[in-house]
mmCIF file of C-alpha atoms in Angstrom:
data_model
loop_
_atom_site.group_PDB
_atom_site.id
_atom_site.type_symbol
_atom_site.label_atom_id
_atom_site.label_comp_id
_atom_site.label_asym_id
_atom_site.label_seq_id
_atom_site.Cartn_x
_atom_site.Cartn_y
_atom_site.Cartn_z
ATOM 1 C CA UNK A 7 21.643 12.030 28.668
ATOM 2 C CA UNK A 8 19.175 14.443 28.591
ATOM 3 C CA UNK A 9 18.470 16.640 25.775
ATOM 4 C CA UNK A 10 16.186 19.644 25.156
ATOM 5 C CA UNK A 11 15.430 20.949 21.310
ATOM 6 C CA UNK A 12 13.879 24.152 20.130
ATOM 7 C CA UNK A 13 12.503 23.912 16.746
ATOM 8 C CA UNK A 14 12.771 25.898 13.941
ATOM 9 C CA UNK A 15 10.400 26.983 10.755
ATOM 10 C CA UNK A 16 12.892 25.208 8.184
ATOM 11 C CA UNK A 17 11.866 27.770 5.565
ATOM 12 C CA UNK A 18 15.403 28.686 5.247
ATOM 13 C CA UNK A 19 16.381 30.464 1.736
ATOM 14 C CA UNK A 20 20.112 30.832 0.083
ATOM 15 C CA UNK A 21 21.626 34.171 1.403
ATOM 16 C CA UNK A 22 21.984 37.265 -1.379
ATOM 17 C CA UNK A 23 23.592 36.680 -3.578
ATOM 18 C CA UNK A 24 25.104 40.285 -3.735
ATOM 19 C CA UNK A 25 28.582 39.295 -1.678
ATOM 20 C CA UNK A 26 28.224 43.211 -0.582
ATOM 21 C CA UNK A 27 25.411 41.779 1.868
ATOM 22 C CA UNK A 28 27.663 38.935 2.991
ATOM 23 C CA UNK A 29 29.274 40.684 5.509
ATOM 24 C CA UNK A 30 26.351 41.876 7.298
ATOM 25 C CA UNK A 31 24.107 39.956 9.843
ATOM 26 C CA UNK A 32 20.899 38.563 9.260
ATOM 27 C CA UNK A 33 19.196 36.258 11.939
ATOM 28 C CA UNK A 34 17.746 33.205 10.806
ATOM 29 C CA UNK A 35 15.790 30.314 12.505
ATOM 30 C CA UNK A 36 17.731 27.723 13.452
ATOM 31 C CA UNK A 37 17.268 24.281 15.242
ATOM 32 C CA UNK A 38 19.317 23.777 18.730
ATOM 33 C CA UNK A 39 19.732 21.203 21.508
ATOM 34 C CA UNK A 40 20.469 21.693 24.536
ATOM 35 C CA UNK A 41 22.529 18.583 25.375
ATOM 36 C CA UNK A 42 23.706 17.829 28.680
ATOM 37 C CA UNK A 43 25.420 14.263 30.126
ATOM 38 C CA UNK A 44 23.923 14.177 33.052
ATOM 39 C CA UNK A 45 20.737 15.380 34.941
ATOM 40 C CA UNK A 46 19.701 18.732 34.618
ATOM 41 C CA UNK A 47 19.715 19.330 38.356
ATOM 42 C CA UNK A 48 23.919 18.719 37.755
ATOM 43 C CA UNK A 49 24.235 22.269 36.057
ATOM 44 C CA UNK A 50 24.193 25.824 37.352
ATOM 45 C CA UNK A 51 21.170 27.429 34.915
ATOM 46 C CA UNK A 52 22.935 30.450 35.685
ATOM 47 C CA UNK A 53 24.401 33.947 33.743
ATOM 48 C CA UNK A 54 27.505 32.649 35.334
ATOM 49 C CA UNK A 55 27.416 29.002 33.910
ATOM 50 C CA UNK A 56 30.111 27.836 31.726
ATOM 51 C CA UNK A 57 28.360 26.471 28.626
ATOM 52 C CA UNK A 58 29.890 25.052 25.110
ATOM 53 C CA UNK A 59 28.366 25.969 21.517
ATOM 54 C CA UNK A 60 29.038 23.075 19.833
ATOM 55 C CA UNK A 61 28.662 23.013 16.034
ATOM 56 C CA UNK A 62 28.855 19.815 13.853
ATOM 57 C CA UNK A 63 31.266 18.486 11.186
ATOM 58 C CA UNK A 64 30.137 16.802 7.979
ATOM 59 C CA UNK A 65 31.476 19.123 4.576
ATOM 60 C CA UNK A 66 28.957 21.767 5.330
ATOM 61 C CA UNK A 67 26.305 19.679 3.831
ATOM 62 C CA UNK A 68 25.461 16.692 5.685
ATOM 63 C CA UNK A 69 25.618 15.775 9.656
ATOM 64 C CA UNK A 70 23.778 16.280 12.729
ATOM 65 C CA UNK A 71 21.723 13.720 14.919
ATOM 66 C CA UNK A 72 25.443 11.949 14.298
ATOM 67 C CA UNK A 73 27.538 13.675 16.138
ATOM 68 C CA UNK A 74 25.089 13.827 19.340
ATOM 69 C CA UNK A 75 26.795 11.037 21.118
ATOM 70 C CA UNK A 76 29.902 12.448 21.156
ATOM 71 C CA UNK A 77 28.610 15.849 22.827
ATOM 72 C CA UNK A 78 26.929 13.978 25.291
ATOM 73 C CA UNK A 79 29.864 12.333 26.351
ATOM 74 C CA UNK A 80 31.711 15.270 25.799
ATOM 75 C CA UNK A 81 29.451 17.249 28.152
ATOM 76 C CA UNK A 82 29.592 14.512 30.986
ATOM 77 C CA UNK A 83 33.032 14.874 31.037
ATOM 78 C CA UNK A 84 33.480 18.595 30.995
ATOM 79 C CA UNK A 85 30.299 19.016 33.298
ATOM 80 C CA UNK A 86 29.323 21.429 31.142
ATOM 81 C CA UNK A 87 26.126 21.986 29.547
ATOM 82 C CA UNK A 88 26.625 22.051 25.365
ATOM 83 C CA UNK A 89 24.586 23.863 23.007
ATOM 84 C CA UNK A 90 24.207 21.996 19.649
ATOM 85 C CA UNK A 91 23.328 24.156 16.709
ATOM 86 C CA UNK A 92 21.891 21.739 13.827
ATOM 87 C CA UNK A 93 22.344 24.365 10.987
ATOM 88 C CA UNK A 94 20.771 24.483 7.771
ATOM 89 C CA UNK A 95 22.067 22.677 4.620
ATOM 90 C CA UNK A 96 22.044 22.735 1.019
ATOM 91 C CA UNK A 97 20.751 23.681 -0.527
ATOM 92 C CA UNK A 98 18.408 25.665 1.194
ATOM 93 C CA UNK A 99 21.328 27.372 3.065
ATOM 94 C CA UNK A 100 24.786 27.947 1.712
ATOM 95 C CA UNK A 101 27.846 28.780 4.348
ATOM 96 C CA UNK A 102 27.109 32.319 4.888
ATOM 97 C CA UNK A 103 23.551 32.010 6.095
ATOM 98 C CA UNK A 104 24.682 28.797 8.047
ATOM 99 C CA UNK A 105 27.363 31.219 9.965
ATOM 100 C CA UNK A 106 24.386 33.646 10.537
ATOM 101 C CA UNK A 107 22.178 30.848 11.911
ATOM 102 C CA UNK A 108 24.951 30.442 14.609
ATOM 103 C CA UNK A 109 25.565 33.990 15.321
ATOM 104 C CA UNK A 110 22.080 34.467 15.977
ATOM 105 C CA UNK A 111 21.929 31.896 18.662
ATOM 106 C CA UNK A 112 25.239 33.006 20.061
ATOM 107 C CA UNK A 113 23.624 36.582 20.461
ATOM 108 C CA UNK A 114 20.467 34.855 21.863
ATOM 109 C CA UNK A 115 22.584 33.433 24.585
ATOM 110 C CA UNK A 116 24.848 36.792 25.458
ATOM 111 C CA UNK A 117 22.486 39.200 24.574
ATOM 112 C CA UNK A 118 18.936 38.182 25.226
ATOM 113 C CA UNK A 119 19.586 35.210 27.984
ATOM 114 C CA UNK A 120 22.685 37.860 29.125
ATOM 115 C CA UNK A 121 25.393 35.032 29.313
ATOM 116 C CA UNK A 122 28.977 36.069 29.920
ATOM 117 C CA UNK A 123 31.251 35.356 26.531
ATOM 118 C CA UNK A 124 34.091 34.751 28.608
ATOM 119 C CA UNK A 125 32.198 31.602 29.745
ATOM 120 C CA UNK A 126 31.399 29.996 26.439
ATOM 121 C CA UNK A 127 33.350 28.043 24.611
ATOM 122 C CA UNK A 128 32.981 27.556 20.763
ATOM 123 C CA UNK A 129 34.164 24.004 19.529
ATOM 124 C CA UNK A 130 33.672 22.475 16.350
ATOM 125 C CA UNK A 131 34.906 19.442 14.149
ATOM 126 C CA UNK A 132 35.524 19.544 10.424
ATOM 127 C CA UNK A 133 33.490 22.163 8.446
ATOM 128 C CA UNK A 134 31.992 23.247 11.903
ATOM 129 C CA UNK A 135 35.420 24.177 13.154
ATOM 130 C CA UNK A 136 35.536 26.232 9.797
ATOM 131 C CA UNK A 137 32.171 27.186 10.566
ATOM 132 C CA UNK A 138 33.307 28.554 14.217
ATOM 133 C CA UNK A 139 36.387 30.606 12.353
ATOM 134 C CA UNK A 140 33.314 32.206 10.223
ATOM 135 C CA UNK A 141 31.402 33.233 13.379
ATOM 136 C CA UNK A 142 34.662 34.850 15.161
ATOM 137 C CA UNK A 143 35.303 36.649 11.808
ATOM 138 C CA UNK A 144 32.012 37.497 11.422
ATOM 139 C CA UNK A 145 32.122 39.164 14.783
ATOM 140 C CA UNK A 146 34.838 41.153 14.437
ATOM 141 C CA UNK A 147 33.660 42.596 10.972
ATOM 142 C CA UNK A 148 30.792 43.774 12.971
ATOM 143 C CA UNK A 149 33.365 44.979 15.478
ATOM 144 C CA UNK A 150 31.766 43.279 18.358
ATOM 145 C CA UNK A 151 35.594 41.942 19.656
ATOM 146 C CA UNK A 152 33.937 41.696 22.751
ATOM 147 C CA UNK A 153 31.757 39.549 22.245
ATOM 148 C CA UNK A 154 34.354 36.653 21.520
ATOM 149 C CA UNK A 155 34.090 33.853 23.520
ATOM 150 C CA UNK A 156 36.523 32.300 25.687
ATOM 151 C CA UNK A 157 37.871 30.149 23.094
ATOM 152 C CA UNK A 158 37.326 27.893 20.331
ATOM 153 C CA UNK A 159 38.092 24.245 20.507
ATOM 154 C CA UNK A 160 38.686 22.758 16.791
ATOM 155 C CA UNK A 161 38.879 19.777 15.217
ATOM 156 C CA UNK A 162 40.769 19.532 11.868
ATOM 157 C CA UNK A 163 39.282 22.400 10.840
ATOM 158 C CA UNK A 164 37.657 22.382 7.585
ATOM 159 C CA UNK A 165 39.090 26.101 6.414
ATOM 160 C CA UNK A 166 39.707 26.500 2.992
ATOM 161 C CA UNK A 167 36.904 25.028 0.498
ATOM 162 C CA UNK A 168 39.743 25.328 -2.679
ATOM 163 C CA UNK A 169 41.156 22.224 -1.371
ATOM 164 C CA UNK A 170 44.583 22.700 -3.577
ATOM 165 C CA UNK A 171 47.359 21.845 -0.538
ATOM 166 C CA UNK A 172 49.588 19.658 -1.075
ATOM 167 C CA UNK A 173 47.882 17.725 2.344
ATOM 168 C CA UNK A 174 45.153 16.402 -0.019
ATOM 169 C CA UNK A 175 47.524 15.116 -2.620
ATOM 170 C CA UNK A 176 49.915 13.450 0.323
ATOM 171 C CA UNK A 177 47.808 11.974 3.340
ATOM 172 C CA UNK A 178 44.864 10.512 0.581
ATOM 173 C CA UNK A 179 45.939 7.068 1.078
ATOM 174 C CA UNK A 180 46.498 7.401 4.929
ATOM 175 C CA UNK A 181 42.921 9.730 5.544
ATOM 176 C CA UNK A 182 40.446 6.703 6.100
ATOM 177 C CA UNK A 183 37.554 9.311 7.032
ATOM 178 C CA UNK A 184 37.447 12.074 3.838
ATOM 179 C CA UNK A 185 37.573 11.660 -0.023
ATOM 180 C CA UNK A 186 38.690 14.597 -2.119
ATOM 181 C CA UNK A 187 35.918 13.946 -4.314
ATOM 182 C CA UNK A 188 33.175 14.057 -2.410
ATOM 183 C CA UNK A 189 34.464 16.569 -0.142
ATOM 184 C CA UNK A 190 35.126 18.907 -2.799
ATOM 185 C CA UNK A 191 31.607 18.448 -4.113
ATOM 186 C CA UNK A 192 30.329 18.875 -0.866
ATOM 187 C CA UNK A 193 31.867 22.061 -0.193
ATOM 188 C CA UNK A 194 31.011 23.349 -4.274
ATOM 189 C CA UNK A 195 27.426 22.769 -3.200
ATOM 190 C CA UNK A 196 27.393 24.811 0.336
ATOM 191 C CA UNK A 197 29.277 27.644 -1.995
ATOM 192 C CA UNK A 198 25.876 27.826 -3.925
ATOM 193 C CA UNK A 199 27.625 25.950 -6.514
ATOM 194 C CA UNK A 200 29.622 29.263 -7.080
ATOM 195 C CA UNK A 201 33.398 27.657 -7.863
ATOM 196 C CA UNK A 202 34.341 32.074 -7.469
ATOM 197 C CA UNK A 203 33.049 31.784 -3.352
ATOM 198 C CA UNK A 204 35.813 28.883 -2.875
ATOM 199 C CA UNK A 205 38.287 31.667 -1.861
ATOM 200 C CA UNK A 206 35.732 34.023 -0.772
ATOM 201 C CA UNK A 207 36.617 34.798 2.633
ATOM 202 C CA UNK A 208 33.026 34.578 4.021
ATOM 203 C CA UNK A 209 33.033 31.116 2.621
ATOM 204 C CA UNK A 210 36.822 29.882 3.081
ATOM 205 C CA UNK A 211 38.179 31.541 6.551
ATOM 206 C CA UNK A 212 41.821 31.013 5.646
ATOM 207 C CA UNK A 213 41.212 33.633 2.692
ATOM 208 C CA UNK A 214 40.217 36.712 5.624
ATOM 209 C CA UNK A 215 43.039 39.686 4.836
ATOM 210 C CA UNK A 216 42.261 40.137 8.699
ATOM 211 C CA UNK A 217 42.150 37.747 11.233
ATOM 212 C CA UNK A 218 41.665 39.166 14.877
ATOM 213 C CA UNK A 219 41.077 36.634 17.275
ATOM 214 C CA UNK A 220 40.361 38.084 20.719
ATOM 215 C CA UNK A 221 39.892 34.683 22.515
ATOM 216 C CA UNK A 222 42.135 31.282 22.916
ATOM 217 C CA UNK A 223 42.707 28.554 20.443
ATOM 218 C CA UNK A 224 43.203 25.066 20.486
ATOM 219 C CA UNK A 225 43.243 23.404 17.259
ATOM 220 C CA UNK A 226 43.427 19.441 16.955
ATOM 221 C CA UNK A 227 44.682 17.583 13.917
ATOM 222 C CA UNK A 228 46.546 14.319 12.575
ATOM 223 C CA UNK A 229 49.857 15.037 10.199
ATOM 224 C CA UNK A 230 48.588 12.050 8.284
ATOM 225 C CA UNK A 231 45.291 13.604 7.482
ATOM 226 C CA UNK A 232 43.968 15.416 4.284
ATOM 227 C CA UNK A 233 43.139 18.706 6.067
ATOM 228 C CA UNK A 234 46.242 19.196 7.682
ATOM 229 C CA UNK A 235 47.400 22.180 5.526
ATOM 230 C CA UNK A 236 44.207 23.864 6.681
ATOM 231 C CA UNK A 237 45.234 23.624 10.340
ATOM 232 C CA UNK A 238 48.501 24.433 9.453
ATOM 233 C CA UNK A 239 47.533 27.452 7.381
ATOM 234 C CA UNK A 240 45.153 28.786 9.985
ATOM 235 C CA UNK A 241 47.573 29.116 12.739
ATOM 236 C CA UNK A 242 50.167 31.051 10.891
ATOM 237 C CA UNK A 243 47.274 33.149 9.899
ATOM 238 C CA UNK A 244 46.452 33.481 13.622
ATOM 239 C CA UNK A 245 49.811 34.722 14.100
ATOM 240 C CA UNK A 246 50.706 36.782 10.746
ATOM 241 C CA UNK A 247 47.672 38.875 12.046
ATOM 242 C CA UNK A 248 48.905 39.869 15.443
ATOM 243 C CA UNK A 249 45.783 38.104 17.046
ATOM 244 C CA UNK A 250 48.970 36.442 18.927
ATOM 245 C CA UNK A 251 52.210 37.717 20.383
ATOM 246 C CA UNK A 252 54.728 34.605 20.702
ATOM 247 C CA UNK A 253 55.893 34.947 24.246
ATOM 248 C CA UNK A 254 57.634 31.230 24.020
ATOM 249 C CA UNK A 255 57.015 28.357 22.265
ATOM 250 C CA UNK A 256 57.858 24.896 22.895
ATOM 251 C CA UNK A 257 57.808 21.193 20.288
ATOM 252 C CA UNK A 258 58.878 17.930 21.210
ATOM 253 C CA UNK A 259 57.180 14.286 20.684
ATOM 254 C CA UNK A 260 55.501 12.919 23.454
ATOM 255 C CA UNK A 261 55.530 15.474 25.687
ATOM 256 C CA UNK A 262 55.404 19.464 25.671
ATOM 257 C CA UNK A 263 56.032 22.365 28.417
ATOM 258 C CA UNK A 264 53.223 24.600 29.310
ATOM 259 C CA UNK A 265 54.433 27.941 28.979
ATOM 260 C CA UNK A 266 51.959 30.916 30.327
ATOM 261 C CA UNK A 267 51.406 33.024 33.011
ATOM 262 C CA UNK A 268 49.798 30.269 35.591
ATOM 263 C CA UNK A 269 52.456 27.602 34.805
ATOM 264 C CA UNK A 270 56.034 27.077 35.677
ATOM 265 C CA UNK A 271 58.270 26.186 32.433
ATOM 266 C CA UNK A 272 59.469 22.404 34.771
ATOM 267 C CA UNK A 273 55.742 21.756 34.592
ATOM 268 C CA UNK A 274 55.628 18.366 31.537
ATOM 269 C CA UNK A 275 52.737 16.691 30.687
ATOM 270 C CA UNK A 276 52.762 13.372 28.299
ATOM 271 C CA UNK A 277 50.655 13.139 25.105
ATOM 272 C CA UNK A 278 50.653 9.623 23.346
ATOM 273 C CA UNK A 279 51.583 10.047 19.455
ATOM 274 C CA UNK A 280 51.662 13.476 19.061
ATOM 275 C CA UNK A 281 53.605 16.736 19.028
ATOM 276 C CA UNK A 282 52.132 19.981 20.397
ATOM 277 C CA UNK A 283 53.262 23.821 20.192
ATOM 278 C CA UNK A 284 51.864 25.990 22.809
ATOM 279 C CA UNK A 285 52.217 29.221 22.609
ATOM 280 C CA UNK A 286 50.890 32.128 25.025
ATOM 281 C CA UNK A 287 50.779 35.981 24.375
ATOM 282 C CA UNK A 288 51.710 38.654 27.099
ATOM 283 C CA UNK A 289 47.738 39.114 27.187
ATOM 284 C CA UNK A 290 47.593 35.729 28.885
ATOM 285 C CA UNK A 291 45.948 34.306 25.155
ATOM 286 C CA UNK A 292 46.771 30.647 24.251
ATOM 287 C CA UNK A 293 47.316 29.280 20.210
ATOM 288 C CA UNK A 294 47.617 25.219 21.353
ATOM 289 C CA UNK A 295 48.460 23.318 18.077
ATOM 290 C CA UNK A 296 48.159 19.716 18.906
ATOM 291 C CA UNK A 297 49.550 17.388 16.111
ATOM 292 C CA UNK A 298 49.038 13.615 16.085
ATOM 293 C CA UNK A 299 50.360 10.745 14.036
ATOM 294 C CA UNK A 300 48.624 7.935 12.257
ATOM 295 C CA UNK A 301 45.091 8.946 13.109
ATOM 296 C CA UNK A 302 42.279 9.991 10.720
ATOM 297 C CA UNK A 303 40.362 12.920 10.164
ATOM 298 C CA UNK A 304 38.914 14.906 13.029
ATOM 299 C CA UNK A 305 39.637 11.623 15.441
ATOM 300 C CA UNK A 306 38.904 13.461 18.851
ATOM 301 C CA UNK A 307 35.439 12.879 17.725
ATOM 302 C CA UNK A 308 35.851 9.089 18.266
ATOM 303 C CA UNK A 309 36.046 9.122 22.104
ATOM 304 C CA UNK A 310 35.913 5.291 23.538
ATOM 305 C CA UNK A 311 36.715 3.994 19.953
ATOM 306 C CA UNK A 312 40.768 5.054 20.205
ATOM 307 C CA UNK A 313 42.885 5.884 23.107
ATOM 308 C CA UNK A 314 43.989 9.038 21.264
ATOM 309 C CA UNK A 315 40.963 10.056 20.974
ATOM 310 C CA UNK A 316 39.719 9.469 24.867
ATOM 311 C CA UNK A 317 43.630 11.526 25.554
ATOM 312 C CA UNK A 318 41.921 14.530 23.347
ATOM 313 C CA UNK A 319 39.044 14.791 25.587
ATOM 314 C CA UNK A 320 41.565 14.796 28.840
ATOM 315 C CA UNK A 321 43.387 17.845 26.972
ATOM 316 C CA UNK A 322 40.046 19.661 26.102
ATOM 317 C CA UNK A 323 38.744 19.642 29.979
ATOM 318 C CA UNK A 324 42.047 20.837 30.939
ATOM 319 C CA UNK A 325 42.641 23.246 28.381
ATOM 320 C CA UNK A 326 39.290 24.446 29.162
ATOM 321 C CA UNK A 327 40.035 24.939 32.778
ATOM 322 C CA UNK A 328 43.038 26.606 32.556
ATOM 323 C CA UNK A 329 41.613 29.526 30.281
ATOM 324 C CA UNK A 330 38.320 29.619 32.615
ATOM 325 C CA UNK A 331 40.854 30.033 35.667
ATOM 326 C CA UNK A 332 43.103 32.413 33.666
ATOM 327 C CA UNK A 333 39.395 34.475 32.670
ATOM 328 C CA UNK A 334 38.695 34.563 36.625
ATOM 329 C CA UNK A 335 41.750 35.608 37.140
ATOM 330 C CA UNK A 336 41.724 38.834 34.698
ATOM 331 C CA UNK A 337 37.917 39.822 36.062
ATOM 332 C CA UNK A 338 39.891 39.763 39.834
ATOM 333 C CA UNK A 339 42.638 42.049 38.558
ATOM 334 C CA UNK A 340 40.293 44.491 36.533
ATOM 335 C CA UNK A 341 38.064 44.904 39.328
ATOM 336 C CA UNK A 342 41.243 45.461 41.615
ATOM 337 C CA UNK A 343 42.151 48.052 38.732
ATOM 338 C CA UNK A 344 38.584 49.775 39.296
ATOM 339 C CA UNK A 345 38.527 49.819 43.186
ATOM 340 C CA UNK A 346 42.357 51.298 42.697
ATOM 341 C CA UNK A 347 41.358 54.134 40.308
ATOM 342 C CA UNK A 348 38.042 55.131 42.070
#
């Protein structure tokens, strides 16, 4: 593995408190890695490399160094570089600043460093898939749409700090990974201890009015795990705000039908334990809801530990493929488009 780090100041300070400021940007110092599973010389250090902005799990206030092995891995088998944001925590920083710590290194990479969108993907595991949902919101309340990236790769995705579902209450004794208790304290804390920002939408993404999501989705989570409300919530927010058009949707066990514009509705694929709904807009955008049974939270994260798990990262790397061929595929046609109207 090798791995390159830029440091930051760490003089980080709690954003305004003023929620009017929330929802503009303010760039921060923040601490990455570039992480990649193999030798440099494997990667294209290129405007047209594919890259993934990977940002950590752990209730908003704890994680890190952890979650590096799995990235590695994660990058070998994707053969893609990842960018690991190590964000600020409580309580020096509280969830809006973290969000702004990420935005600003997103921005470094597309505006400064001039890195396509459409070749990064966002993924994230717990609070950092909520923290992902922040970013993408954040974007589009600064109305840079185009700026999404390809698409965002979550992991039980921590979404909705009030923590009242009925998920919480029902999976408790299954969930070996999370404990209301501490999670809920956890989550308090990165909401400055404000119990009134629990269903702010700048600190809860499932609490947005809007949600416009100009990029694909994949979201990954176990029916027998607390957070699965929040996944569950999150999707039909994806859809009840038009960020996707159901062209066809399709839910069995152990196996589902891609549906989309590259792939033929015979074409099956098997996934151990788990039930999947894929469903594709007439702009070519995917919403892929994976559900699996009997596993913990976030469990893609434990790669080599279960078999589900090591399945995950076969559907991320060819999830990932098919939007980056679909992306190619749109760039071919719109510069057909240009040639046609010129």
């Amino acid at each position: 593995m090798s791995l390159m780090t830029t440091p930051c100041h760490n003089n980080s300070k709690s954003n305004n408190s003023d929620k009017s400021d929330y929802g503009r940007f303010y760039p921060h110092d923040v601490e990455y890695f570039w992480i990649t599973g193999h030798d440099e010389q494997c990667y294209e250090h290129s405007q047209n490399e594919k890259l993934v902005v990977y940002v950590h799990g752990g209730g908003y206030s704890l994680g890190g160094p952890s979650h590096i092995g799995y990235v590695a891995r994660l990058s070998r088998f994707l053969k893609m570089r990842a960018l690991f944001v190590h964000y600020a925590k409580p309580p020096q920083a509280d969830i809006p600043y973290q969000v702004d710590q990420i935005l600003t290194v997103y921005l470094y990479l597309v505006v400064h460093c001039k890195r396509n969108p459409k070749n990064i993907i966002f993924m994230g595991d717990s609070a950092g898939g909520g923290l992902c949902t922040l970013v993408i919101q954040k974007l589009s309340l600064l109305r840079l749409h185009q700026l999404h990236p390809l698409g965002l790769v979550l992991y039980s995705p921590f979404v909705d700090l009030a923590m009242d579902t009925e998920s919480w209450i029902e999976c408790q004794w299954h969930d070996l990974i999370v404990h209301k208790g501490y999670v809920s304290r956890s989550g308090l804390i990165a909401a400055g201890n404000n119990e009134q920002n629990l269903r702010s939408p700048f600190f809860s993404a499932i609490y947005a009015s809007q949600y416009k999501v100009d990029c694909h989705v994949a979201i990954f989570v176990s029916k027998h795990e607390c957070l699965l409300d929040d996944a569950q919530t999150l999707m039909q927010k994806l859809q009840t705000n038009n960020a996707f058009e159901v062209k066809e949707c399709r839910c069995q066990s152990h196996n589902y039908h891609m549906i989309g514009p590259e792939h033929n509705t015979n074409t099956k694929k098997t996934l151990n334990e788990a039930r999947v709904e894929l469903e594709t807009s007439r702009h070519g955008k995917e919403l892929v809801y994976h559900l699996a049974s009997w596993m913990p939270h976030a469990y893609p994260i434990f790669a080599s530990a279960f078999p589900e798990a090591d399945g995950v990262m076969v559907e991320v790397l060819e999830t990932v493929q098919r939007w980056s061929n679909s992306s190619q595929h749109m760039r071919k046609l719109n510069v057909v488009s240009s040639e046609f109207e010129h």
